mmCIF file of C-alpha atoms in Angstrom:
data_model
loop_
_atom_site.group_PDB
_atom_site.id
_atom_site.type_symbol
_atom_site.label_atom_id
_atom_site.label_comp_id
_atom_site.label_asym_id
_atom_site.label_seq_id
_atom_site.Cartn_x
_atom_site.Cartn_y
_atom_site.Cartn_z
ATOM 1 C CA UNK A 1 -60.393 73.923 15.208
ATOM 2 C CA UNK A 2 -57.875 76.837 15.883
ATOM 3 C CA UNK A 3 -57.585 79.406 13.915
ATOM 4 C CA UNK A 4 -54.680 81.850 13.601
ATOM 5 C CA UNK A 5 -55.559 85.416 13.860
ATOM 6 C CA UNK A 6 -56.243 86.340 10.609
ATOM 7 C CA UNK A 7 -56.697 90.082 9.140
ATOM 8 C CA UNK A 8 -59.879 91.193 8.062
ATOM 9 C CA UNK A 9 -57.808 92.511 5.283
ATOM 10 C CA UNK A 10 -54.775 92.708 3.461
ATOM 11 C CA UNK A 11 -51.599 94.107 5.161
ATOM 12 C CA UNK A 12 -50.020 96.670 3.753
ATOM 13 C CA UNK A 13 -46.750 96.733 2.982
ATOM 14 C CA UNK A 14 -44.174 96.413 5.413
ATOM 15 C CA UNK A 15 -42.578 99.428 7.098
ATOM 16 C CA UNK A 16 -39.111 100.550 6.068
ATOM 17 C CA UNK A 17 -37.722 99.224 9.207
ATOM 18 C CA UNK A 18 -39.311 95.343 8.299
ATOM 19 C CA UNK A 19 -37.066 93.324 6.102
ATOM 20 C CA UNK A 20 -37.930 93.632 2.537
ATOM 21 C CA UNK A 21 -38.671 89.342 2.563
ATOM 22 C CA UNK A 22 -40.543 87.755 5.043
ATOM 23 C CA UNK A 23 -38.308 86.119 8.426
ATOM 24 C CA UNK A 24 -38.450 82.395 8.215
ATOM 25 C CA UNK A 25 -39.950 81.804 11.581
ATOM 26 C CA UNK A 26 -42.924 83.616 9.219
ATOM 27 C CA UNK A 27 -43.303 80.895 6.853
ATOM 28 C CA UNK A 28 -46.786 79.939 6.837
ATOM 29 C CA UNK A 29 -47.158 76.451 5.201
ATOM 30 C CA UNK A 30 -49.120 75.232 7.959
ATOM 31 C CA UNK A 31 -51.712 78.345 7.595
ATOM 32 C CA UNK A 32 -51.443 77.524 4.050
ATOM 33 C CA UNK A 33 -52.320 73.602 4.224
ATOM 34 C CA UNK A 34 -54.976 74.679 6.516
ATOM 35 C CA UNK A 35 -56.330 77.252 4.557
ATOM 36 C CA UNK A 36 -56.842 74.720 1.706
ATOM 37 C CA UNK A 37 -58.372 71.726 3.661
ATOM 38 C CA UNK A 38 -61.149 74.309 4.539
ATOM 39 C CA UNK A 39 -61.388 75.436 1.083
ATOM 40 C CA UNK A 40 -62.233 72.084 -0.530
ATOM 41 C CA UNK A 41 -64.637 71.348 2.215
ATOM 42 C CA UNK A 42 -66.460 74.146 1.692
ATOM 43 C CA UNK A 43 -69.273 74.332 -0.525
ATOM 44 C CA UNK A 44 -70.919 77.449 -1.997
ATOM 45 C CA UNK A 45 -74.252 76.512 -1.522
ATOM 46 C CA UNK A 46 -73.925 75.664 2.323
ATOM 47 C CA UNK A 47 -72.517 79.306 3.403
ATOM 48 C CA UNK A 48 -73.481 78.628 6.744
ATOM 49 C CA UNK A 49 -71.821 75.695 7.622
ATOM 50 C CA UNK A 50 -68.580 75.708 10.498
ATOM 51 C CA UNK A 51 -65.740 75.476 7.476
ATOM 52 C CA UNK A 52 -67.198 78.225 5.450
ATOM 53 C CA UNK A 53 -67.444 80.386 8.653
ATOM 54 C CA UNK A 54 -63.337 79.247 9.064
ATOM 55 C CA UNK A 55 -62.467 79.880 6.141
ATOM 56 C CA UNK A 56 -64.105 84.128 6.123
ATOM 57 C CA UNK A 57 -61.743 84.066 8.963
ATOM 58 C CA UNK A 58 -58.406 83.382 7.392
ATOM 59 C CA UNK A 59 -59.745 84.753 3.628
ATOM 60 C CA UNK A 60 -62.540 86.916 3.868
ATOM 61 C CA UNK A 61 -62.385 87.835 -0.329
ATOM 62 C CA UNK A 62 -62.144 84.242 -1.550
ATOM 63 C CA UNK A 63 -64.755 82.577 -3.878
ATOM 64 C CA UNK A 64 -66.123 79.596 -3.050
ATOM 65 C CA UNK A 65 -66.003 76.348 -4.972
ATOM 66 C CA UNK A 66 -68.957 74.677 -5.565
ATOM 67 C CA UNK A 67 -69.467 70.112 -5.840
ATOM 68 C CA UNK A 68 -73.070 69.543 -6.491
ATOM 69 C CA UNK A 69 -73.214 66.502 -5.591
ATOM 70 C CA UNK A 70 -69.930 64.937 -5.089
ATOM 71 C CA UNK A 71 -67.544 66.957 -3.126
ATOM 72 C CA UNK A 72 -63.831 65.873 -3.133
ATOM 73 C CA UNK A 73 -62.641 63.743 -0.379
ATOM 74 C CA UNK A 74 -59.753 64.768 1.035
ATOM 75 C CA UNK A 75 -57.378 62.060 2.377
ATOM 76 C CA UNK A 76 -53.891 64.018 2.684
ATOM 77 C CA UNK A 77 -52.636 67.618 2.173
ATOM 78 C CA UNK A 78 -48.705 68.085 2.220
ATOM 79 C CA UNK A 79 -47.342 71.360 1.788
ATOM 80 C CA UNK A 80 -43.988 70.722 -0.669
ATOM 81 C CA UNK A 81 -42.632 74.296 -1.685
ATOM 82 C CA UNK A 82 -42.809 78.087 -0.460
ATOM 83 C CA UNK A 83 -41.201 81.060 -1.869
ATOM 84 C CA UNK A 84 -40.903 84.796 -0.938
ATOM 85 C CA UNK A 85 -43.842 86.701 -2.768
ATOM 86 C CA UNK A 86 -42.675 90.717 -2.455
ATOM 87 C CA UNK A 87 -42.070 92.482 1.317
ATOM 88 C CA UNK A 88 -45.046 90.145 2.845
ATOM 89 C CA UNK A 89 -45.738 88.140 0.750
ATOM 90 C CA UNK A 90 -45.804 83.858 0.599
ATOM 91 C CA UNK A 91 -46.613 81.544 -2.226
ATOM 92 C CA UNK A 92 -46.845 78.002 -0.635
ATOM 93 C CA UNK A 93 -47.611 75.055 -2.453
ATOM 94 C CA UNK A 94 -49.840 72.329 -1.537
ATOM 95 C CA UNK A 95 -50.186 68.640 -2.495
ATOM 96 C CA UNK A 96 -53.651 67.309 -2.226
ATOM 97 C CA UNK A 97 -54.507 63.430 -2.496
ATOM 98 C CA UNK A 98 -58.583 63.664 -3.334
ATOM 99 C CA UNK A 99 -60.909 61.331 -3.928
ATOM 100 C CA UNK A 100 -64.236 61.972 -5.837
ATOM 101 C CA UNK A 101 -66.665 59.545 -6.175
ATOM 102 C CA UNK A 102 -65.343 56.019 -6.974
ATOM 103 C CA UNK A 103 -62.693 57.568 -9.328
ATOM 104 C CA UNK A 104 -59.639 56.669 -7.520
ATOM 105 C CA UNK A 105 -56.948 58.889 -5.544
ATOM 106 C CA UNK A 106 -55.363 61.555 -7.135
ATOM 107 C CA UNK A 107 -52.771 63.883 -6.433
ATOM 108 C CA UNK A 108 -53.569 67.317 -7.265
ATOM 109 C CA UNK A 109 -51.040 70.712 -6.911
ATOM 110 C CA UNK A 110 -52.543 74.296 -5.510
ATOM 111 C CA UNK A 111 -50.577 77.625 -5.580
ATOM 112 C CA UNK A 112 -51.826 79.374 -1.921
ATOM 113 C CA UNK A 113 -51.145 83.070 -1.538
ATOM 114 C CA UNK A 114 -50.145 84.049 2.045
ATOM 115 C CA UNK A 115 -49.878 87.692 3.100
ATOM 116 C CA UNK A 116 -48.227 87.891 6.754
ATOM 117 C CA UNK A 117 -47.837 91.237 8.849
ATOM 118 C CA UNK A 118 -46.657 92.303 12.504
ATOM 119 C CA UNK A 119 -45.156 89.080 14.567
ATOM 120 C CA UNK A 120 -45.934 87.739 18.264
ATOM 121 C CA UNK A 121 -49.480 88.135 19.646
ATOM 122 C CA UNK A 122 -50.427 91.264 16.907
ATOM 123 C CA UNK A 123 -49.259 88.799 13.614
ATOM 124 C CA UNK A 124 -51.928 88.993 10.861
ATOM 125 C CA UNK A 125 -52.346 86.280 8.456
ATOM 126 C CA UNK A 126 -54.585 86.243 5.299
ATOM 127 C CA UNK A 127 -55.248 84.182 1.898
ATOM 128 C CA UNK A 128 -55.905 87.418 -0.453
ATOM 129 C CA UNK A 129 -57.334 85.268 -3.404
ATOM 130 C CA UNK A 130 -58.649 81.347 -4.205
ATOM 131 C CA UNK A 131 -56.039 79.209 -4.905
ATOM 132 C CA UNK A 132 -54.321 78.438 -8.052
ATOM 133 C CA UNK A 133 -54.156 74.741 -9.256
ATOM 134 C CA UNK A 134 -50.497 74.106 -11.037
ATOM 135 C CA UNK A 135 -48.715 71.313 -12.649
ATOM 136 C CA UNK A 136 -46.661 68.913 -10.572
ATOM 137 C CA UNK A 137 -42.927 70.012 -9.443
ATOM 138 C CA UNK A 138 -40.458 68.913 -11.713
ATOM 139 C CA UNK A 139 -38.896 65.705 -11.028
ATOM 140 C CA UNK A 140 -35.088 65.383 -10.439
ATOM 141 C CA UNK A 141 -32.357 62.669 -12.113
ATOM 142 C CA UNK A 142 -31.293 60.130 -9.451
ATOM 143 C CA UNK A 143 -28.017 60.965 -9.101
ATOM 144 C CA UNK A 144 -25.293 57.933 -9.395
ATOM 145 C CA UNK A 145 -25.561 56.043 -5.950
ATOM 146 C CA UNK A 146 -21.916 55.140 -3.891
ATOM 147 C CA UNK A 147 -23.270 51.247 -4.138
ATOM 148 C CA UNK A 148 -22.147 50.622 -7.129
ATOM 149 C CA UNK A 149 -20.778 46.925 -6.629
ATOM 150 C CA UNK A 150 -22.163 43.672 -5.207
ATOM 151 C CA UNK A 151 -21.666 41.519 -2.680
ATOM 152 C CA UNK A 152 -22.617 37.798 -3.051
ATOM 153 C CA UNK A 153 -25.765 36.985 -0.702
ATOM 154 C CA UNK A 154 -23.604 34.137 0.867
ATOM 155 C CA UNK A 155 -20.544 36.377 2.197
ATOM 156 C CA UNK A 156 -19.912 37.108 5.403
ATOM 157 C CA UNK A 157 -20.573 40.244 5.052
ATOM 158 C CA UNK A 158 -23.854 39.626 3.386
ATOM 159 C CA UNK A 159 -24.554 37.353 6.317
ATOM 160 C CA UNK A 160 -24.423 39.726 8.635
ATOM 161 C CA UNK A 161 -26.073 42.365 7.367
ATOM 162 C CA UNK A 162 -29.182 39.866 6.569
ATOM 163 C CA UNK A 163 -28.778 38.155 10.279
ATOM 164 C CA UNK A 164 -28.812 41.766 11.752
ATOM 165 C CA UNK A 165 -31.744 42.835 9.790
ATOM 166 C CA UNK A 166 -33.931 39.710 10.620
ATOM 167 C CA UNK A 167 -33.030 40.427 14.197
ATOM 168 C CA UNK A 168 -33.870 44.210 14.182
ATOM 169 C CA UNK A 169 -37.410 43.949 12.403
ATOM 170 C CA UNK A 170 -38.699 40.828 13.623
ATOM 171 C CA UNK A 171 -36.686 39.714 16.616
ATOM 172 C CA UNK A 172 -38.141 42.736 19.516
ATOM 173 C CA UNK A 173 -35.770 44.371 21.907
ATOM 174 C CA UNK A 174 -32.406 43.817 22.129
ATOM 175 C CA UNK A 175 -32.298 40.975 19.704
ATOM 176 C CA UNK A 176 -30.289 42.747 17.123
ATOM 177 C CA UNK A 177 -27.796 44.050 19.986
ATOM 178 C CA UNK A 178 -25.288 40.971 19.136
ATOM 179 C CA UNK A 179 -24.699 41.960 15.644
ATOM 180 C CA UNK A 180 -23.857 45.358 16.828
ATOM 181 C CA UNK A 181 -20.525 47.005 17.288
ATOM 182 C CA UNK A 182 -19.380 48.089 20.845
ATOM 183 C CA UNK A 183 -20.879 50.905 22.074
ATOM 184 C CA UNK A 184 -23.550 51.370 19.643
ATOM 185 C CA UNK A 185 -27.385 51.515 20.479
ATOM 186 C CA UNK A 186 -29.917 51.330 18.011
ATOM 187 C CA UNK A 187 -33.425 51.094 19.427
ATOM 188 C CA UNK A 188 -35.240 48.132 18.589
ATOM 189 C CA UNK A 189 -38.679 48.296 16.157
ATOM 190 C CA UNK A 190 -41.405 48.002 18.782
ATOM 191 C CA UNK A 191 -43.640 45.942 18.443
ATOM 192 C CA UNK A 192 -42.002 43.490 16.034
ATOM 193 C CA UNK A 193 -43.895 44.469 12.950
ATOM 194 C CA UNK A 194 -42.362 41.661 10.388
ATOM 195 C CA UNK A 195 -42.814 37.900 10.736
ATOM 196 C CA UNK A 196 -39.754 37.136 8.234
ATOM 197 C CA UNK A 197 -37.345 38.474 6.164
ATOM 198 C CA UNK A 198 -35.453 38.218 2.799
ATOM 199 C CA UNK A 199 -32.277 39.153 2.007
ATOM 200 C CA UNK A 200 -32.482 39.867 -1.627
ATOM 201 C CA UNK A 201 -29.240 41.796 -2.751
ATOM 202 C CA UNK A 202 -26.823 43.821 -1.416
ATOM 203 C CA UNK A 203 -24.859 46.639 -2.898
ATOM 204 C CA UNK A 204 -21.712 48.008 -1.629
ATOM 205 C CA UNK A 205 -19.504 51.029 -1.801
ATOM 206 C CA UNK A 206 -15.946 50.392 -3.465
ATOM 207 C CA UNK A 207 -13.538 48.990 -1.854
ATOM 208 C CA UNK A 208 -15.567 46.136 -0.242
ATOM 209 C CA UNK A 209 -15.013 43.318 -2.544
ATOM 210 C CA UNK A 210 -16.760 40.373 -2.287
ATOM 211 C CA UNK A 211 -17.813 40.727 1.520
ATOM 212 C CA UNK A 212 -14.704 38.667 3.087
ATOM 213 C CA UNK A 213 -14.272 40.128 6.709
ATOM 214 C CA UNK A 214 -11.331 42.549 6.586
ATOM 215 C CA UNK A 215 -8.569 43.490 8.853
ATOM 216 C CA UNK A 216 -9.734 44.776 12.370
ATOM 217 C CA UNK A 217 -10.786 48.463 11.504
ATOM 218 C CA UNK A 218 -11.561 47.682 8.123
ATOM 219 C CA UNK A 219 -15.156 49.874 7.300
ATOM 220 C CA UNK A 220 -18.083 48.141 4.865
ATOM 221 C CA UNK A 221 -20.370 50.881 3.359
ATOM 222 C CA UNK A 222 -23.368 48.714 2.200
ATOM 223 C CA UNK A 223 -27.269 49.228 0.399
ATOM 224 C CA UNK A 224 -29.114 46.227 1.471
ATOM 225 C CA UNK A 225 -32.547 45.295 -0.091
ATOM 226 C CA UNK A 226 -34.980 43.007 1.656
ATOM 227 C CA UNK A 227 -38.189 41.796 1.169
ATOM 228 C CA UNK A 228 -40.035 41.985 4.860
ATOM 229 C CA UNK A 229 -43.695 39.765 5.171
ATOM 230 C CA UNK A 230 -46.080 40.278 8.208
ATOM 231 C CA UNK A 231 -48.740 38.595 9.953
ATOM 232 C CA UNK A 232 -51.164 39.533 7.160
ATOM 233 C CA UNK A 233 -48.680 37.822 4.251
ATOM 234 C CA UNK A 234 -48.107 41.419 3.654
ATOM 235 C CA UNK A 235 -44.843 42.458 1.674
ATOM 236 C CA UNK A 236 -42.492 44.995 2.457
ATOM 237 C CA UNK A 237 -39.916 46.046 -0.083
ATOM 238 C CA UNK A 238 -37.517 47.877 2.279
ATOM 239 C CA UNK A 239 -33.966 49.063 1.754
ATOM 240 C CA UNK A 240 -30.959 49.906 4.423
ATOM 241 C CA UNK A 241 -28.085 51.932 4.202
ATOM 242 C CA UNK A 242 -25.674 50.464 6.724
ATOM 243 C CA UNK A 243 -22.326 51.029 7.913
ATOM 244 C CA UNK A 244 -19.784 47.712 9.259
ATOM 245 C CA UNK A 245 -16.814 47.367 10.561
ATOM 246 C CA UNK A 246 -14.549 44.109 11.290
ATOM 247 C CA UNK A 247 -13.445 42.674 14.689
ATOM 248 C CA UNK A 248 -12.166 39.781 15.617
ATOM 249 C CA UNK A 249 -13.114 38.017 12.592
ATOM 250 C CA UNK A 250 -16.559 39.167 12.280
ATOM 251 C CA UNK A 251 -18.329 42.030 10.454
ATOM 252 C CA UNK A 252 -20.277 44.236 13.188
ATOM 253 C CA UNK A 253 -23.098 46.802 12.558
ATOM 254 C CA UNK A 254 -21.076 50.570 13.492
ATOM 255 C CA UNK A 255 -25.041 51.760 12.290
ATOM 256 C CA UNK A 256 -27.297 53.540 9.561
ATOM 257 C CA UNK A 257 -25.304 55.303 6.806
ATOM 258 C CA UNK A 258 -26.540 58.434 5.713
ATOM 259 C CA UNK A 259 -24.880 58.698 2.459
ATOM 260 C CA UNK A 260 -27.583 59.093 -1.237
ATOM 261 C CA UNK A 261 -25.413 59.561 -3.657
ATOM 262 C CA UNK A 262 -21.514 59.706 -5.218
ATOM 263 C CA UNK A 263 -20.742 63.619 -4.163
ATOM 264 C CA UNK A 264 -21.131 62.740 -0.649
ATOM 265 C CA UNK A 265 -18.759 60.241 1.974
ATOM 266 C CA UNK A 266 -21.599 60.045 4.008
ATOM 267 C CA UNK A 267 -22.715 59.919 7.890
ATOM 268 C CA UNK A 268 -23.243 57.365 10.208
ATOM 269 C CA UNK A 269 -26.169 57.973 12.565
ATOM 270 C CA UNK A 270 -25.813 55.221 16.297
ATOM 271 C CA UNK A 271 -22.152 54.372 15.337
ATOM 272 C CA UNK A 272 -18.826 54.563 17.545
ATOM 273 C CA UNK A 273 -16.647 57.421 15.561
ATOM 274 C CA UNK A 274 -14.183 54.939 14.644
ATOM 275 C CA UNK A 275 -10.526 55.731 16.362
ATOM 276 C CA UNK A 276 -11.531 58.475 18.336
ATOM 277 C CA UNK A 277 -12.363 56.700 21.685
ATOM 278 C CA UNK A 278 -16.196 58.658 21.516
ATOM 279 C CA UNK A 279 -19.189 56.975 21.071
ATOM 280 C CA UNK A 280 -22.019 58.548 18.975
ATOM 281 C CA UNK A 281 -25.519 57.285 19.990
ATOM 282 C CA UNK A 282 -28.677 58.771 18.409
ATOM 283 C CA UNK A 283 -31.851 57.361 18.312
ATOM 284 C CA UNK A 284 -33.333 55.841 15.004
ATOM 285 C CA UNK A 285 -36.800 54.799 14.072
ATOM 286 C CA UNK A 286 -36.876 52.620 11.064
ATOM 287 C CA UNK A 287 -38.778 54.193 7.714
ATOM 288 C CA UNK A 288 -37.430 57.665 9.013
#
């Protein structure tokens, strides 16, 4: 496992001539998820084993914990919030899904100190003190979503949107390509991971109505929620945020709108920028 070089010490603080808060290419979530994986691997009573030995390297003052005889498990650690601490300083916290014994998963939430000094080659690193374990970040109000009608399942713009979804997850490259408008590429889900799937609603911005295909140029903003089954019977609850425009009678897929709530008119990400002649093509994996 590397190691960042880490100070056998804390830094001081920083010169007059270093900013008085740390640079952002600084930020040490990484050291700081690191730092913590070792921390609840480590066991006081085994001093001599490899992740004690990496953890004196990166926080030579820290106590060790202790598990007698069941240690956490540690499936995931996720680093979900820093903030400037002082002229050096970091305070990045860490998400931890454990597992301990056969009581089932938990998330847990550790404060991690970081002290960083110098940059390049000569950049020190060190955890000063243990970690702190802290409540859960506040959760945020879903703010009004820009779907706020519906569009019968058995429209044709419902149609589409459900024929073009089929065809992305479960039909393999280039399937979905007909249901696309010109000039948009969207690369294909590879290997086909769904064996069917459900059209189960489908929300719309204003201004669609109820889904009939519009004059040529007319744009469909549209949330569509589908229930996806594999091989293994297994279901997927999946929504998309597309973006359509008509042609020639037909709705066509312009690509994935970007757009989460009422404040914004949102993006399109693998659509033709309607009217301007240019064509806009970005990769997209679905789920990301």
């Amino acid at each position: 496992m590397a190691v960042p070089r880490a100070a056998s010490r804390a830094p001081g603080a920083p010169s007059d001539s270093q900013s008085a808060r740390p640079a952002e290419s600084e930020s040490p979530t990484g050291y700081a998820e690191l730092f913590l994986s070792l921390w609840l691997r480590a066991d006081a009573q085994r001093g001599d084993s490899a992740a004690v030995k990496l953890l004196r390297e990166m926080a030579p003052e820290v106590g060790l914990p202790s598990w007698g005889q069941e240690p956490p498990v540690v499936d995931r650690l996720v680093a979900v919030r820093r903030r400037p601490e002082g002229g050096s300083g970091w305070l990045v916290t860490v998400a931890a899904q454990l597992r301990s014994g056969k009581e089932e998963a938990s998330v847990r939430y550790f404060d991690v100190p970081v002290l960083v000094s110098g940059d390049g080659p000569a950049q020190q690193v060190v955890v000063p003190r243990a970690p702190s374990e802290v409540g859960a970040p506040s959760g945020v109000k879903v703010p009004p979503s820009v779907y706020s009608g519906e569009v019968p399942v058995n429209s044709p713009l419902a149609q589409t949107v459900g024929d073009f979804l089929t065809a992305y997850l479960g039909g393999g490259p280039g399937v979905s390509d007909r249901f696309l408008a010109t000039g948009v590429r969207l690369p294909a889900v590879v290997p086909a991971p769904y064996r069917t799937v459900v059209l189960e609603r489908v929300a719309a911005a204003p201004g669609v109505g109820e889904g009939a295909v519009g004059r040529d140029g007319s744009v469909a903003r549209v949330l569509a929620h589908v229930t996806a089954r594999d091989g293994a019977v297994r279901q997927w609850p999946l929504a998309y945020a597309l973006r359509l425009v008509a042609r020639a009678g037909r709705w066509e897929v312009s690509g994935f709108d970007s757009a989460l709530d009422s404040s914004s008119r949102g993006s399109v990400t693998g659509a033709s920028a309607l009217g301007s002649g240019h064509v806009l093509l970005l990769g997209l994996e679905a789920g990301r």
